[in-house]
Amino acid sequence: MALNQQQMDACDSSRWDFSDLSALFLNCTLKRTPELSHTQGLIDISRGIMERNGMRVDVIRPVDLALAVGVYPDMTEHGWEKDDWPTLYNTVQASDILVITTPIWLGEKSSVCTHTIERLYANSAELNQQGQYAYYGRVGGCLVTGNEDGAKHCAMNILYSLQHLGYVIPPQADAAWLGEAGPGPSYLDDHSGGPDNDFTNRNTTFMTWNLMHMARMIKDAGGIPAHGNQRSQWEAGCRFDFENPDYR
């Protein structure tokens, strides 16, 4: 999907270098590739801004993968014959920015989205080299599409989940498009008005730039400072900024 003139002008006038950053969009549509995904249409705007700024961007539909059900890092160790999650997790960890995207069904994020977040949770207890939780130092956001109500509800749930796992959530880290109440066109359908909706385009643009700026700041700072948030140190008896009786 082509960017509009305002979006292209913002990219062309940028003085920031994002070319060493990468992003991953997890499109939690219920439709397998290559079936049309309306959520993908909204992803393409954000992706286009990132790519115009030199970023590497991947888009994956979890529904295309054999993701076992469960909250362990590798469910083949718990009775499942196949689990593609360990491979997808490596892609997640290689990305500075993670954007979880979903359609709305019955006012909720999709079942695939819930499943994907559960699998992210499976690795949340792992630690990075500084003894922090595994997702520290990465930035998260979300996109939501639908022709029924529930966008803010879905965004609240997704963004809460991401920050709970360790992702940094910048200002205005979500965007959405909703059609008219009742049966009607979806985002990419003819005459939906979705791709030309100024409110959605504005919020998608703001979200994308905020994700890039925050990821730039965190990467330049070497990640989230490792003090007061290291599980490895806590379990060793450290009580940050308080006298530790074990070491008197």
JSON list of C-alpha atoms in Angstrom, two decimals:
[
{"chain": "A", "resi": 1, "resn": "MET", "atom": "CA", "xyz": [0.00, 0.00, 0.00]},
{"chain": "A", "resi": 2, "resn": "ALA", "atom": "CA", "xyz": [1.43, 3.36, -1.02]},
{"chain": "A", "resi": 3, "resn": "LEU", "atom": "CA", "xyz": [2.22, 5.98, 1.58]},
{"chain": "A", "resi": 4, "resn": "ASN", "atom": "CA", "xyz": [0.44, 9.32, 1.34]},
{"chain": "A", "resi": 5, "resn": "GLN", "atom": "CA", "xyz": [2.31, 12.56, 0.73]},
{"chain": "A", "resi": 6, "resn": "GLN", "atom": "CA", "xyz": [2.49, 13.53, 4.40]},
{"chain": "A", "resi": 7, "resn": "GLN", "atom": "CA", "xyz": [3.96, 10.17, 5.32]},
{"chain": "A", "resi": 8, "resn": "MET", "atom": "CA", "xyz": [6.55, 10.33, 2.55]},
{"chain": "A", "resi": 9, "resn": "ASP", "atom": "CA", "xyz": [7.49, 13.91, 3.45]},
{"chain": "A", "resi": 10, "resn": "ALA", "atom": "CA", "xyz": [8.10, 12.91, 7.08]},
{"chain": "A", "resi": 11, "resn": "CYS", "atom": "CA", "xyz": [10.39, 10.09, 5.94]},
{"chain": "A", "resi": 12, "resn": "ASP", "atom": "CA", "xyz": [12.29, 12.26, 3.46]},
{"chain": "A", "resi": 13, "resn": "SER", "atom": "CA", "xyz": [12.87, 15.07, 5.97]},
{"chain": "A", "resi": 14, "resn": "SER", "atom": "CA", "xyz": [14.00, 12.79, 8.82]},
{"chain": "A", "resi": 15, "resn": "ARG", "atom": "CA", "xyz": [17.44, 13.44, 10.29]},
{"chain": "A", "resi": 16, "resn": "TRP", "atom": "CA", "xyz": [17.50, 10.16, 12.22]},
{"chain": "A", "resi": 17, "resn": "ASP", "atom": "CA", "xyz": [19.22, 6.99, 11.12]},
{"chain": "A", "resi": 18, "resn": "PHE", "atom": "CA", "xyz": [17.12, 3.87, 11.73]},
{"chain": "A", "resi": 19, "resn": "SER", "atom": "CA", "xyz": [18.91, 1.65, 9.23]},
{"chain": "A", "resi": 20, "resn": "ASP", "atom": "CA", "xyz": [20.40, -0.64, 11.88]},
{"chain": "A", "resi": 21, "resn": "LEU", "atom": "CA", "xyz": [16.98, -1.33, 13.44]},
{"chain": "A", "resi": 22, "resn": "SER", "atom": "CA", "xyz": [14.62, -4.18, 12.61]},
{"chain": "A", "resi": 23, "resn": "ALA", "atom": "CA", "xyz": [10.93, -4.80, 13.16]},
{"chain": "A", "resi": 24, "resn": "LEU", "atom": "CA", "xyz": [8.65, -7.80, 13.20]},
{"chain": "A", "resi": 25, "resn": "PHE", "atom": "CA", "xyz": [4.92, -7.63, 12.58]},
{"chain": "A", "resi": 26, "resn": "LEU", "atom": "CA", "xyz": [2.96, -10.66, 13.75]},
{"chain": "A", "resi": 27, "resn": "ASN", "atom": "CA", "xyz": [-0.26, -10.59, 11.75]},
{"chain": "A", "resi": 28, "resn": "CYS", "atom": "CA", "xyz": [-2.69, -12.56, 13.87]},
{"chain": "A", "resi": 29, "resn": "THR", "atom": "CA", "xyz": [-5.28, -12.89, 11.14]},
{"chain": "A", "resi": 30, "resn": "LEU", "atom": "CA", "xyz": [-7.27, -16.11, 10.96]},
{"chain": "A", "resi": 31, "resn": "LYS", "atom": "CA", "xyz": [-6.47, -16.34, 7.24]},
{"chain": "A", "resi": 32, "resn": "ARG", "atom": "CA", "xyz": [-3.53, -18.28, 5.91]},
{"chain": "A", "resi": 33, "resn": "THR", "atom": "CA", "xyz": [-1.23, -16.86, 3.25]},
{"chain": "A", "resi": 34, "resn": "PRO", "atom": "CA", "xyz": [-2.04, -15.90, 0.48]},
{"chain": "A", "resi": 35, "resn": "GLU", "atom": "CA", "xyz": [-5.66, -15.20, 1.45]},
{"chain": "A", "resi": 36, "resn": "LEU", "atom": "CA", "xyz": [-6.47, -11.49, 1.66]},
{"chain": "A", "resi": 37, "resn": "SER", "atom": "CA", "xyz": [-5.89, -10.07, 5.14]},
{"chain": "A", "resi": 38, "resn": "HIS", "atom": "CA", "xyz": [-7.42, -6.69, 5.90]},
{"chain": "A", "resi": 39, "resn": "THR", "atom": "CA", "xyz": [-5.07, -6.39, 8.86]},
{"chain": "A", "resi": 40, "resn": "GLN", "atom": "CA", "xyz": [-2.19, -6.67, 6.41]},
{"chain": "A", "resi": 41, "resn": "GLY", "atom": "CA", "xyz": [-3.42, -3.52, 4.69]},
{"chain": "A", "resi": 42, "resn": "LEU", "atom": "CA", "xyz": [-2.87, -1.50, 7.86]},
{"chain": "A", "resi": 43, "resn": "ILE", "atom": "CA", "xyz": [0.46, -3.24, 8.50]},
{"chain": "A", "resi": 44, "resn": "ASP", "atom": "CA", "xyz": [1.65, -2.15, 5.05]},
{"chain": "A", "resi": 45, "resn": "ILE", "atom": "CA", "xyz": [1.41, 1.53, 5.99]},
{"chain": "A", "resi": 46, "resn": "SER", "atom": "CA", "xyz": [3.56, 1.16, 9.09]},
{"chain": "A", "resi": 47, "resn": "ARG", "atom": "CA", "xyz": [5.90, -1.21, 7.28]},
{"chain": "A", "resi": 48, "resn": "GLY", "atom": "CA", "xyz": [6.25, 1.23, 4.41]},
{"chain": "A", "resi": 49, "resn": "ILE", "atom": "CA", "xyz": [7.36, 4.03, 6.75]},
{"chain": "A", "resi": 50, "resn": "MET", "atom": "CA", "xyz": [9.93, 1.78, 8.40]},
{"chain": "A", "resi": 51, "resn": "GLU", "atom": "CA", "xyz": [11.31, 0.47, 5.13]},
{"chain": "A", "resi": 52, "resn": "ARG", "atom": "CA", "xyz": [11.53, 3.99, 3.68]},
{"chain": "A", "resi": 53, "resn": "ASN", "atom": "CA", "xyz": [13.78, 4.72, 6.66]},
{"chain": "A", "resi": 54, "resn": "GLY", "atom": "CA", "xyz": [16.04, 1.80, 5.81]},
{"chain": "A", "resi": 55, "resn": "MET", "atom": "CA", "xyz": [14.80, -0.66, 8.41]},
{"chain": "A", "resi": 56, "resn": "ARG", "atom": "CA", "xyz": [14.59, -4.42, 7.90]},
{"chain": "A", "resi": 57, "resn": "VAL", "atom": "CA", "xyz": [10.98, -5.50, 8.37]},
{"chain": "A", "resi": 58, "resn": "ASP", "atom": "CA", "xyz": [9.50, -8.98, 8.56]},
{"chain": "A", "resi": 59, "resn": "VAL", "atom": "CA", "xyz": [5.80, -9.86, 8.53]},
{"chain": "A", "resi": 60, "resn": "ILE", "atom": "CA", "xyz": [4.72, -13.30, 9.70]},
{"chain": "A", "resi": 61, "resn": "ARG", "atom": "CA", "xyz": [1.28, -14.83, 10.05]},
{"chain": "A", "resi": 62, "resn": "PRO", "atom": "CA", "xyz": [1.35, -17.18, 13.05]},
{"chain": "A", "resi": 63, "resn": "VAL", "atom": "CA", "xyz": [-1.60, -19.06, 11.54]},
{"chain": "A", "resi": 64, "resn": "ASP", "atom": "CA", "xyz": [0.76, -20.25, 8.78]},
{"chain": "A", "resi": 65, "resn": "LEU", "atom": "CA", "xyz": [2.92, -22.00, 11.38]},
{"chain": "A", "resi": 66, "resn": "ALA", "atom": "CA", "xyz": [2.51, -25.11, 13.50]},
{"chain": "A", "resi": 67, "resn": "LEU", "atom": "CA", "xyz": [2.46, -23.41, 16.88]},
{"chain": "A", "resi": 68, "resn": "ALA", "atom": "CA", "xyz": [1.63, -25.89, 19.60]},
{"chain": "A", "resi": 69, "resn": "VAL", "atom": "CA", "xyz": [-0.70, -24.85, 22.41]},
{"chain": "A", "resi": 70, "resn": "GLY", "atom": "CA", "xyz": [0.96, -24.28, 25.75]},
{"chain": "A", "resi": 71, "resn": "VAL", "atom": "CA", "xyz": [3.14, -21.97, 27.81]},
{"chain": "A", "resi": 72, "resn": "TYR", "atom": "CA", "xyz": [6.48, -23.76, 27.62]},
{"chain": "A", "resi": 73, "resn": "PRO", "atom": "CA", "xyz": [9.29, -22.64, 25.26]},
{"chain": "A", "resi": 74, "resn": "ASP", "atom": "CA", "xyz": [9.25, -25.91, 23.28]},
{"chain": "A", "resi": 75, "resn": "MET", "atom": "CA", "xyz": [6.07, -27.93, 23.45]},
{"chain": "A", "resi": 76, "resn": "THR", "atom": "CA", "xyz": [7.69, -30.95, 21.78]},
{"chain": "A", "resi": 77, "resn": "GLU", "atom": "CA", "xyz": [9.14, -31.54, 25.23]},
{"chain": "A", "resi": 78, "resn": "HIS", "atom": "CA", "xyz": [5.58, -31.78, 26.54]},
{"chain": "A", "resi": 79, "resn": "GLY", "atom": "CA", "xyz": [3.98, -34.27, 24.19]},
{"chain": "A", "resi": 80, "resn": "TRP", "atom": "CA", "xyz": [3.51, -32.29, 20.97]},
{"chain": "A", "resi": 81, "resn": "GLU", "atom": "CA", "xyz": [4.93, -33.78, 17.78]},
{"chain": "A", "resi": 82, "resn": "LYS", "atom": "CA", "xyz": [5.76, -30.41, 16.20]},
{"chain": "A", "resi": 83, "resn": "ASP", "atom": "CA", "xyz": [6.22, -26.86, 17.42]},
{"chain": "A", "resi": 84, "resn": "ASP", "atom": "CA", "xyz": [7.42, -23.97, 15.24]},
{"chain": "A", "resi": 85, "resn": "TRP", "atom": "CA", "xyz": [7.53, -21.56, 18.16]},
{"chain": "A", "resi": 86, "resn": "PRO", "atom": "CA", "xyz": [11.27, -21.94, 18.98]},
{"chain": "A", "resi": 87, "resn": "THR", "atom": "CA", "xyz": [12.12, -20.80, 15.45]},
{"chain": "A", "resi": 88, "resn": "LEU", "atom": "CA", "xyz": [9.66, -17.90, 15.57]},
{"chain": "A", "resi": 89, "resn": "TYR", "atom": "CA", "xyz": [11.01, -16.91, 18.99]},
{"chain": "A", "resi": 90, "resn": "ASN", "atom": "CA", "xyz": [14.46, -16.50, 17.49]},
{"chain": "A", "resi": 91, "resn": "THR", "atom": "CA", "xyz": [12.98, -14.05, 14.97]},
{"chain": "A", "resi": 92, "resn": "VAL", "atom": "CA", "xyz": [11.21, -12.20, 17.78]},
{"chain": "A", "resi": 93, "resn": "GLN", "atom": "CA", "xyz": [14.48, -11.89, 19.70]},
{"chain": "A", "resi": 94, "resn": "ALA", "atom": "CA", "xyz": [16.32, -10.64, 16.63]},
{"chain": "A", "resi": 95, "resn": "SER", "atom": "CA", "xyz": [13.88, -7.72, 16.24]},
{"chain": "A", "resi": 96, "resn": "ASP", "atom": "CA", "xyz": [14.17, -4.34, 17.95]},
{"chain": "A", "resi": 97, "resn": "ILE", "atom": "CA", "xyz": [10.46, -3.68, 17.46]},
{"chain": "A", "resi": 98, "resn": "LEU", "atom": "CA", "xyz": [7.54, -6.09, 17.76]},
{"chain": "A", "resi": 99, "resn": "VAL", "atom": "CA", "xyz": [4.10, -5.07, 16.51]},
{"chain": "A", "resi": 100, "resn": "ILE", "atom": "CA", "xyz": [1.28, -7.47, 17.26]},
{"chain": "A", "resi": 101, "resn": "THR", "atom": "CA", "xyz": [-1.68, -6.99, 14.94]},
{"chain": "A", "resi": 102, "resn": "THR", "atom": "CA", "xyz": [-5.14, -8.50, 15.04]},
{"chain": "A", "resi": 103, "resn": "PRO", "atom": "CA", "xyz": [-8.65, -8.37, 13.63]},
{"chain": "A", "resi": 104, "resn": "ILE", "atom": "CA", "xyz": [-11.58, -8.09, 16.02]},
{"chain": "A", "resi": 105, "resn": "TRP", "atom": "CA", "xyz": [-14.00, -10.95, 16.60]},
{"chain": "A", "resi": 106, "resn": "LEU", "atom": "CA", "xyz": [-16.86, -10.58, 19.12]},
{"chain": "A", "resi": 107, "resn": "GLY", "atom": "CA", "xyz": [-15.15, -7.50, 20.53]},
{"chain": "A", "resi": 108, "resn": "GLU", "atom": "CA", "xyz": [-11.92, -9.36, 21.26]},
{"chain": "A", "resi": 109, "resn": "LYS", "atom": "CA", "xyz": [-8.54, -9.91, 19.65]},
{"chain": "A", "resi": 110, "resn": "SER", "atom": "CA", "xyz": [-8.38, -13.04, 17.53]},
{"chain": "A", "resi": 111, "resn": "SER", "atom": "CA", "xyz": [-7.80, -16.51, 18.96]},
{"chain": "A", "resi": 112, "resn": "VAL", "atom": "CA", "xyz": [-4.53, -16.58, 17.02]},
{"chain": "A", "resi": 113, "resn": "CYS", "atom": "CA", "xyz": [-3.47, -13.38, 18.79]},
{"chain": "A", "resi": 114, "resn": "THR", "atom": "CA", "xyz": [-4.22, -14.85, 22.21]},
{"chain": "A", "resi": 115, "resn": "HIS", "atom": "CA", "xyz": [-2.31, -17.99, 21.26]},
{"chain": "A", "resi": 116, "resn": "THR", "atom": "CA", "xyz": [0.67, -15.93, 20.06]},
{"chain": "A", "resi": 117, "resn": "ILE", "atom": "CA", "xyz": [0.84, -13.89, 23.26]},
{"chain": "A", "resi": 118, "resn": "GLU", "atom": "CA", "xyz": [0.69, -17.11, 25.29]},
{"chain": "A", "resi": 119, "resn": "ARG", "atom": "CA", "xyz": [3.72, -18.38, 23.39]},
{"chain": "A", "resi": 120, "resn": "LEU", "atom": "CA", "xyz": [5.58, -15.10, 23.97]},
{"chain": "A", "resi": 121, "resn": "TYR", "atom": "CA", "xyz": [4.82, -15.57, 27.65]},
{"chain": "A", "resi": 122, "resn": "ALA", "atom": "CA", "xyz": [6.42, -19.02, 27.52]},
{"chain": "A", "resi": 123, "resn": "ASN", "atom": "CA", "xyz": [9.87, -17.46, 27.16]},
{"chain": "A", "resi": 124, "resn": "SER", "atom": "CA", "xyz": [9.37, -14.50, 29.46]},
{"chain": "A", "resi": 125, "resn": "ALA", "atom": "CA", "xyz": [11.28, -16.08, 32.35]},
{"chain": "A", "resi": 126, "resn": "GLU", "atom": "CA", "xyz": [14.46, -16.42, 30.30]},
{"chain": "A", "resi": 127, "resn": "LEU", "atom": "CA", "xyz": [17.22, -13.93, 31.05]},
{"chain": "A", "resi": 128, "resn": "ASN", "atom": "CA", "xyz": [19.44, -11.78, 28.88]},
{"chain": "A", "resi": 129, "resn": "GLN", "atom": "CA", "xyz": [23.19, -11.37, 29.38]},
{"chain": "A", "resi": 130, "resn": "GLN", "atom": "CA", "xyz": [22.60, -8.70, 32.03]},
{"chain": "A", "resi": 131, "resn": "GLY", "atom": "CA", "xyz": [20.34, -10.93, 34.10]},
{"chain": "A", "resi": 132, "resn": "GLN", "atom": "CA", "xyz": [17.16, -9.09, 33.05]},
{"chain": "A", "resi": 133, "resn": "TYR", "atom": "CA", "xyz": [14.10, -10.75, 31.58]},
{"chain": "A", "resi": 134, "resn": "ALA", "atom": "CA", "xyz": [14.45, -11.84, 27.97]},
{"chain": "A", "resi": 135, "resn": "TYR", "atom": "CA", "xyz": [12.38, -9.14, 26.23]},
{"chain": "A", "resi": 136, "resn": "TYR", "atom": "CA", "xyz": [14.07, -6.16, 27.93]},
{"chain": "A", "resi": 137, "resn": "GLY", "atom": "CA", "xyz": [15.48, -3.60, 25.52]},
{"chain": "A", "resi": 138, "resn": "ARG", "atom": "CA", "xyz": [12.80, -4.08, 22.87]},
{"chain": "A", "resi": 139, "resn": "VAL", "atom": "CA", "xyz": [9.84, -1.93, 21.89]},
{"chain": "A", "resi": 140, "resn": "GLY", "atom": "CA", "xyz": [6.23, -3.01, 21.33]},
{"chain": "A", "resi": 141, "resn": "GLY", "atom": "CA", "xyz": [3.10, -1.74, 19.65]},
{"chain": "A", "resi": 142, "resn": "CYS", "atom": "CA", "xyz": [-0.15, -2.98, 18.11]},
{"chain": "A", "resi": 143, "resn": "LEU", "atom": "CA", "xyz": [-2.50, -2.51, 15.18]},
{"chain": "A", "resi": 144, "resn": "VAL", "atom": "CA", "xyz": [-6.18, -3.51, 15.14]},
{"chain": "A", "resi": 145, "resn": "THR", "atom": "CA", "xyz": [-8.72, -3.76, 12.33]},
{"chain": "A", "resi": 146, "resn": "GLY", "atom": "CA", "xyz": [-12.38, -4.69, 12.27]},
{"chain": "A", "resi": 147, "resn": "ASN", "atom": "CA", "xyz": [-15.91, -3.81, 11.27]},
{"chain": "A", "resi": 148, "resn": "GLU", "atom": "CA", "xyz": [-17.17, -4.12, 14.84]},
{"chain": "A", "resi": 149, "resn": "ASP", "atom": "CA", "xyz": [-16.40, -2.40, 18.14]},
{"chain": "A", "resi": 150, "resn": "GLY", "atom": "CA", "xyz": [-13.50, -3.29, 20.42]},
{"chain": "A", "resi": 151, "resn": "ALA", "atom": "CA", "xyz": [-10.31, -1.68, 19.08]},
{"chain": "A", "resi": 152, "resn": "LYS", "atom": "CA", "xyz": [-9.33, 0.06, 22.31]},
{"chain": "A", "resi": 153, "resn": "HIS", "atom": "CA", "xyz": [-10.19, -3.01, 24.35]},
{"chain": "A", "resi": 154, "resn": "CYS", "atom": "CA", "xyz": [-7.92, -5.14, 22.17]},
{"chain": "A", "resi": 155, "resn": "ALA", "atom": "CA", "xyz": [-5.12, -2.57, 22.28]},
{"chain": "A", "resi": 156, "resn": "MET", "atom": "CA", "xyz": [-5.28, -2.33, 26.08]},
{"chain": "A", "resi": 157, "resn": "ASN", "atom": "CA", "xyz": [-4.93, -6.08, 26.40]},
{"chain": "A", "resi": 158, "resn": "ILE", "atom": "CA", "xyz": [-2.11, -6.43, 23.87]},
{"chain": "A", "resi": 159, "resn": "LEU", "atom": "CA", "xyz": [-0.07, -3.49, 25.14]},
{"chain": "A", "resi": 160, "resn": "TYR", "atom": "CA", "xyz": [-0.49, -4.55, 28.76]},
{"chain": "A", "resi": 161, "resn": "SER", "atom": "CA", "xyz": [0.71, -8.03, 27.84]},
{"chain": "A", "resi": 162, "resn": "LEU", "atom": "CA", "xyz": [3.76, -6.71, 26.00]},
{"chain": "A", "resi": 163, "resn": "GLN", "atom": "CA", "xyz": [4.88, -4.40, 28.81]},
{"chain": "A", "resi": 164, "resn": "HIS", "atom": "CA", "xyz": [4.32, -7.13, 31.37]},
{"chain": "A", "resi": 165, "resn": "LEU", "atom": "CA", "xyz": [6.70, -9.34, 29.40]},
{"chain": "A", "resi": 166, "resn": "GLY", "atom": "CA", "xyz": [9.36, -6.61, 29.35]},
{"chain": "A", "resi": 167, "resn": "TYR", "atom": "CA", "xyz": [8.71, -4.58, 26.21]},
{"chain": "A", "resi": 168, "resn": "VAL", "atom": "CA", "xyz": [8.87, -0.79, 26.33]},
{"chain": "A", "resi": 169, "resn": "ILE", "atom": "CA", "xyz": [5.64, 0.84, 25.15]},
{"chain": "A", "resi": 170, "resn": "PRO", "atom": "CA", "xyz": [6.12, 4.36, 23.75]},
{"chain": "A", "resi": 171, "resn": "PRO", "atom": "CA", "xyz": [3.42, 7.04, 23.59]},
{"chain": "A", "resi": 172, "resn": "GLN", "atom": "CA", "xyz": [0.54, 6.32, 21.21]},
{"chain": "A", "resi": 173, "resn": "ALA", "atom": "CA", "xyz": [1.76, 2.81, 20.48]},
{"chain": "A", "resi": 174, "resn": "ASP", "atom": "CA", "xyz": [-1.49, 1.62, 18.90]},
{"chain": "A", "resi": 175, "resn": "ALA", "atom": "CA", "xyz": [-3.63, 2.41, 15.88]},
{"chain": "A", "resi": 176, "resn": "ALA", "atom": "CA", "xyz": [-6.85, 0.97, 14.53]},
{"chain": "A", "resi": 177, "resn": "TRP", "atom": "CA", "xyz": [-9.48, 1.12, 11.85]},
{"chain": "A", "resi": 178, "resn": "LEU", "atom": "CA", "xyz": [-13.15, 0.31, 12.47]},
{"chain": "A", "resi": 179, "resn": "GLY", "atom": "CA", "xyz": [-15.96, 0.17, 9.96]},
{"chain": "A", "resi": 180, "resn": "GLU", "atom": "CA", "xyz": [-19.52, 1.22, 10.59]},
{"chain": "A", "resi": 181, "resn": "ALA", "atom": "CA", "xyz": [-21.52, -0.66, 13.22]},
{"chain": "A", "resi": 182, "resn": "GLY", "atom": "CA", "xyz": [-23.18, -3.75, 11.81]},
{"chain": "A", "resi": 183, "resn": "PRO", "atom": "CA", "xyz": [-22.35, -5.76, 8.70]},
{"chain": "A", "resi": 184, "resn": "GLY", "atom": "CA", "xyz": [-20.30, -3.74, 6.28]},
{"chain": "A", "resi": 185, "resn": "PRO", "atom": "CA", "xyz": [-17.05, -3.49, 4.36]},
{"chain": "A", "resi": 186, "resn": "SER", "atom": "CA", "xyz": [-13.71, -4.39, 5.91]},
{"chain": "A", "resi": 187, "resn": "TYR", "atom": "CA", "xyz": [-10.57, -2.27, 5.66]},
{"chain": "A", "resi": 188, "resn": "LEU", "atom": "CA", "xyz": [-9.46, -3.19, 2.13]},
{"chain": "A", "resi": 189, "resn": "ASP", "atom": "CA", "xyz": [-12.94, -3.63, 0.65]},
{"chain": "A", "resi": 190, "resn": "ASP", "atom": "CA", "xyz": [-14.10, -1.23, -2.01]},
{"chain": "A", "resi": 191, "resn": "HIS", "atom": "CA", "xyz": [-15.74, 1.92, -0.65]},
{"chain": "A", "resi": 192, "resn": "SER", "atom": "CA", "xyz": [-14.71, 1.12, 2.96]},
{"chain": "A", "resi": 193, "resn": "GLY", "atom": "CA", "xyz": [-12.79, 4.37, 3.22]},
{"chain": "A", "resi": 194, "resn": "GLY", "atom": "CA", "xyz": [-10.21, 2.55, 5.32]},
{"chain": "A", "resi": 195, "resn": "PRO", "atom": "CA", "xyz": [-6.97, 3.33, 3.47]},
{"chain": "A", "resi": 196, "resn": "ASP", "atom": "CA", "xyz": [-7.98, 7.00, 3.16]},
{"chain": "A", "resi": 197, "resn": "ASN", "atom": "CA", "xyz": [-9.17, 7.47, 6.75]},
{"chain": "A", "resi": 198, "resn": "ASP", "atom": "CA", "xyz": [-7.23, 10.45, 8.09]},
{"chain": "A", "resi": 199, "resn": "PHE", "atom": "CA", "xyz": [-7.61, 9.47, 11.76]},
{"chain": "A", "resi": 200, "resn": "THR", "atom": "CA", "xyz": [-6.27, 5.97, 11.17]},
{"chain": "A", "resi": 201, "resn": "ASN", "atom": "CA", "xyz": [-3.46, 7.18, 8.93]},
{"chain": "A", "resi": 202, "resn": "ARG", "atom": "CA", "xyz": [-2.43, 9.78, 11.49]},
{"chain": "A", "resi": 203, "resn": "ASN", "atom": "CA", "xyz": [-2.40, 7.33, 14.39]},
{"chain": "A", "resi": 204, "resn": "THR", "atom": "CA", "xyz": [-0.60, 4.65, 12.38]},
{"chain": "A", "resi": 205, "resn": "THR", "atom": "CA", "xyz": [2.04, 7.21, 11.39]},
{"chain": "A", "resi": 206, "resn": "PHE", "atom": "CA", "xyz": [2.49, 8.50, 14.94]},
{"chain": "A", "resi": 207, "resn": "MET", "atom": "CA", "xyz": [2.70, 4.94, 16.29]},
{"chain": "A", "resi": 208, "resn": "THR", "atom": "CA", "xyz": [5.36, 3.99, 13.75]},
{"chain": "A", "resi": 209, "resn": "TRP", "atom": "CA", "xyz": [7.58, 6.99, 14.38]},
{"chain": "A", "resi": 210, "resn": "ASN", "atom": "CA", "xyz": [7.23, 6.61, 18.14]},
{"chain": "A", "resi": 211, "resn": "LEU", "atom": "CA", "xyz": [8.26, 2.96, 17.89]},
{"chain": "A", "resi": 212, "resn": "MET", "atom": "CA", "xyz": [11.29, 3.89, 15.79]},
{"chain": "A", "resi": 213, "resn": "HIS", "atom": "CA", "xyz": [12.32, 6.77, 18.04]},
{"chain": "A", "resi": 214, "resn": "MET", "atom": "CA", "xyz": [12.01, 4.69, 21.19]},
{"chain": "A", "resi": 215, "resn": "ALA", "atom": "CA", "xyz": [13.94, 1.78, 19.68]},
{"chain": "A", "resi": 216, "resn": "ARG", "atom": "CA", "xyz": [16.65, 4.24, 18.58]},
{"chain": "A", "resi": 217, "resn": "MET", "atom": "CA", "xyz": [16.92, 5.71, 22.07]},
{"chain": "A", "resi": 218, "resn": "ILE", "atom": "CA", "xyz": [17.09, 2.33, 23.77]},
{"chain": "A", "resi": 219, "resn": "LYS", "atom": "CA", "xyz": [19.63, 0.90, 21.36]},
{"chain": "A", "resi": 220, "resn": "ASP", "atom": "CA", "xyz": [21.85, 3.97, 21.65]},
{"chain": "A", "resi": 221, "resn": "ALA", "atom": "CA", "xyz": [21.66, 3.71, 25.44]},
{"chain": "A", "resi": 222, "resn": "GLY", "atom": "CA", "xyz": [22.74, 0.07, 25.37]},
{"chain": "A", "resi": 223, "resn": "GLY", "atom": "CA", "xyz": [19.35, -1.21, 26.51]},
{"chain": "A", "resi": 224, "resn": "ILE", "atom": "CA", "xyz": [17.43, -0.68, 29.72]},
{"chain": "A", "resi": 225, "resn": "PRO", "atom": "CA", "xyz": [19.91, 0.02, 32.56]},
{"chain": "A", "resi": 226, "resn": "ALA", "atom": "CA", "xyz": [20.54, -3.16, 34.54]},
{"chain": "A", "resi": 227, "resn": "HIS", "atom": "CA", "xyz": [20.06, -2.01, 38.10]},
{"chain": "A", "resi": 228, "resn": "GLY", "atom": "CA", "xyz": [17.15, -2.92, 40.29]},
{"chain": "A", "resi": 229, "resn": "ASN", "atom": "CA", "xyz": [15.63, -5.17, 37.62]},
{"chain": "A", "resi": 230, "resn": "GLN", "atom": "CA", "xyz": [17.92, -8.21, 37.50]},
{"chain": "A", "resi": 231, "resn": "ARG", "atom": "CA", "xyz": [16.20, -11.39, 38.57]},
{"chain": "A", "resi": 232, "resn": "SER", "atom": "CA", "xyz": [19.52, -13.19, 38.77]},
{"chain": "A", "resi": 233, "resn": "GLN", "atom": "CA", "xyz": [20.76, -10.67, 41.33]},
{"chain": "A", "resi": 234, "resn": "TRP", "atom": "CA", "xyz": [17.53, -10.72, 43.30]},
{"chain": "A", "resi": 235, "resn": "GLU", "atom": "CA", "xyz": [17.65, -14.49, 43.61]},
{"chain": "A", "resi": 236, "resn": "ALA", "atom": "CA", "xyz": [21.27, -14.21, 44.73]},
{"chain": "A", "resi": 237, "resn": "GLY", "atom": "CA", "xyz": [20.08, -12.13, 47.67]},
{"chain": "A", "resi": 238, "resn": "CYS", "atom": "CA", "xyz": [20.61, -8.59, 46.42]},
{"chain": "A", "resi": 239, "resn": "ARG", "atom": "CA", "xyz": [18.11, -5.97, 47.58]},
{"chain": "A", "resi": 240, "resn": "PHE", "atom": "CA", "xyz": [18.98, -3.02, 45.39]},
{"chain": "A", "resi": 241, "resn": "ASP", "atom": "CA", "xyz": [19.95, 0.17, 47.24]},
{"chain": "A", "resi": 242, "resn": "PHE", "atom": "CA", "xyz": [19.34, -1.48, 50.60]},
{"chain": "A", "resi": 243, "resn": "GLU", "atom": "CA", "xyz": [21.93, -2.99, 52.91]},
{"chain": "A", "resi": 244, "resn": "ASN", "atom": "CA", "xyz": [22.12, -6.73, 52.26]},
{"chain": "A", "resi": 245, "resn": "PRO", "atom": "CA", "xyz": [22.46, -8.57, 55.60]},
{"chain": "A", "resi": 246, "resn": "ASP", "atom": "CA", "xyz": [24.09, -11.52, 53.84]},
{"chain": "A", "resi": 247, "resn": "TYR", "atom": "CA", "xyz": [27.12, -9.39, 52.95]},
{"chain": "A", "resi": 248, "resn": "ARG", "atom": "CA", "xyz": [27.76, -7.53, 56.23]}
]
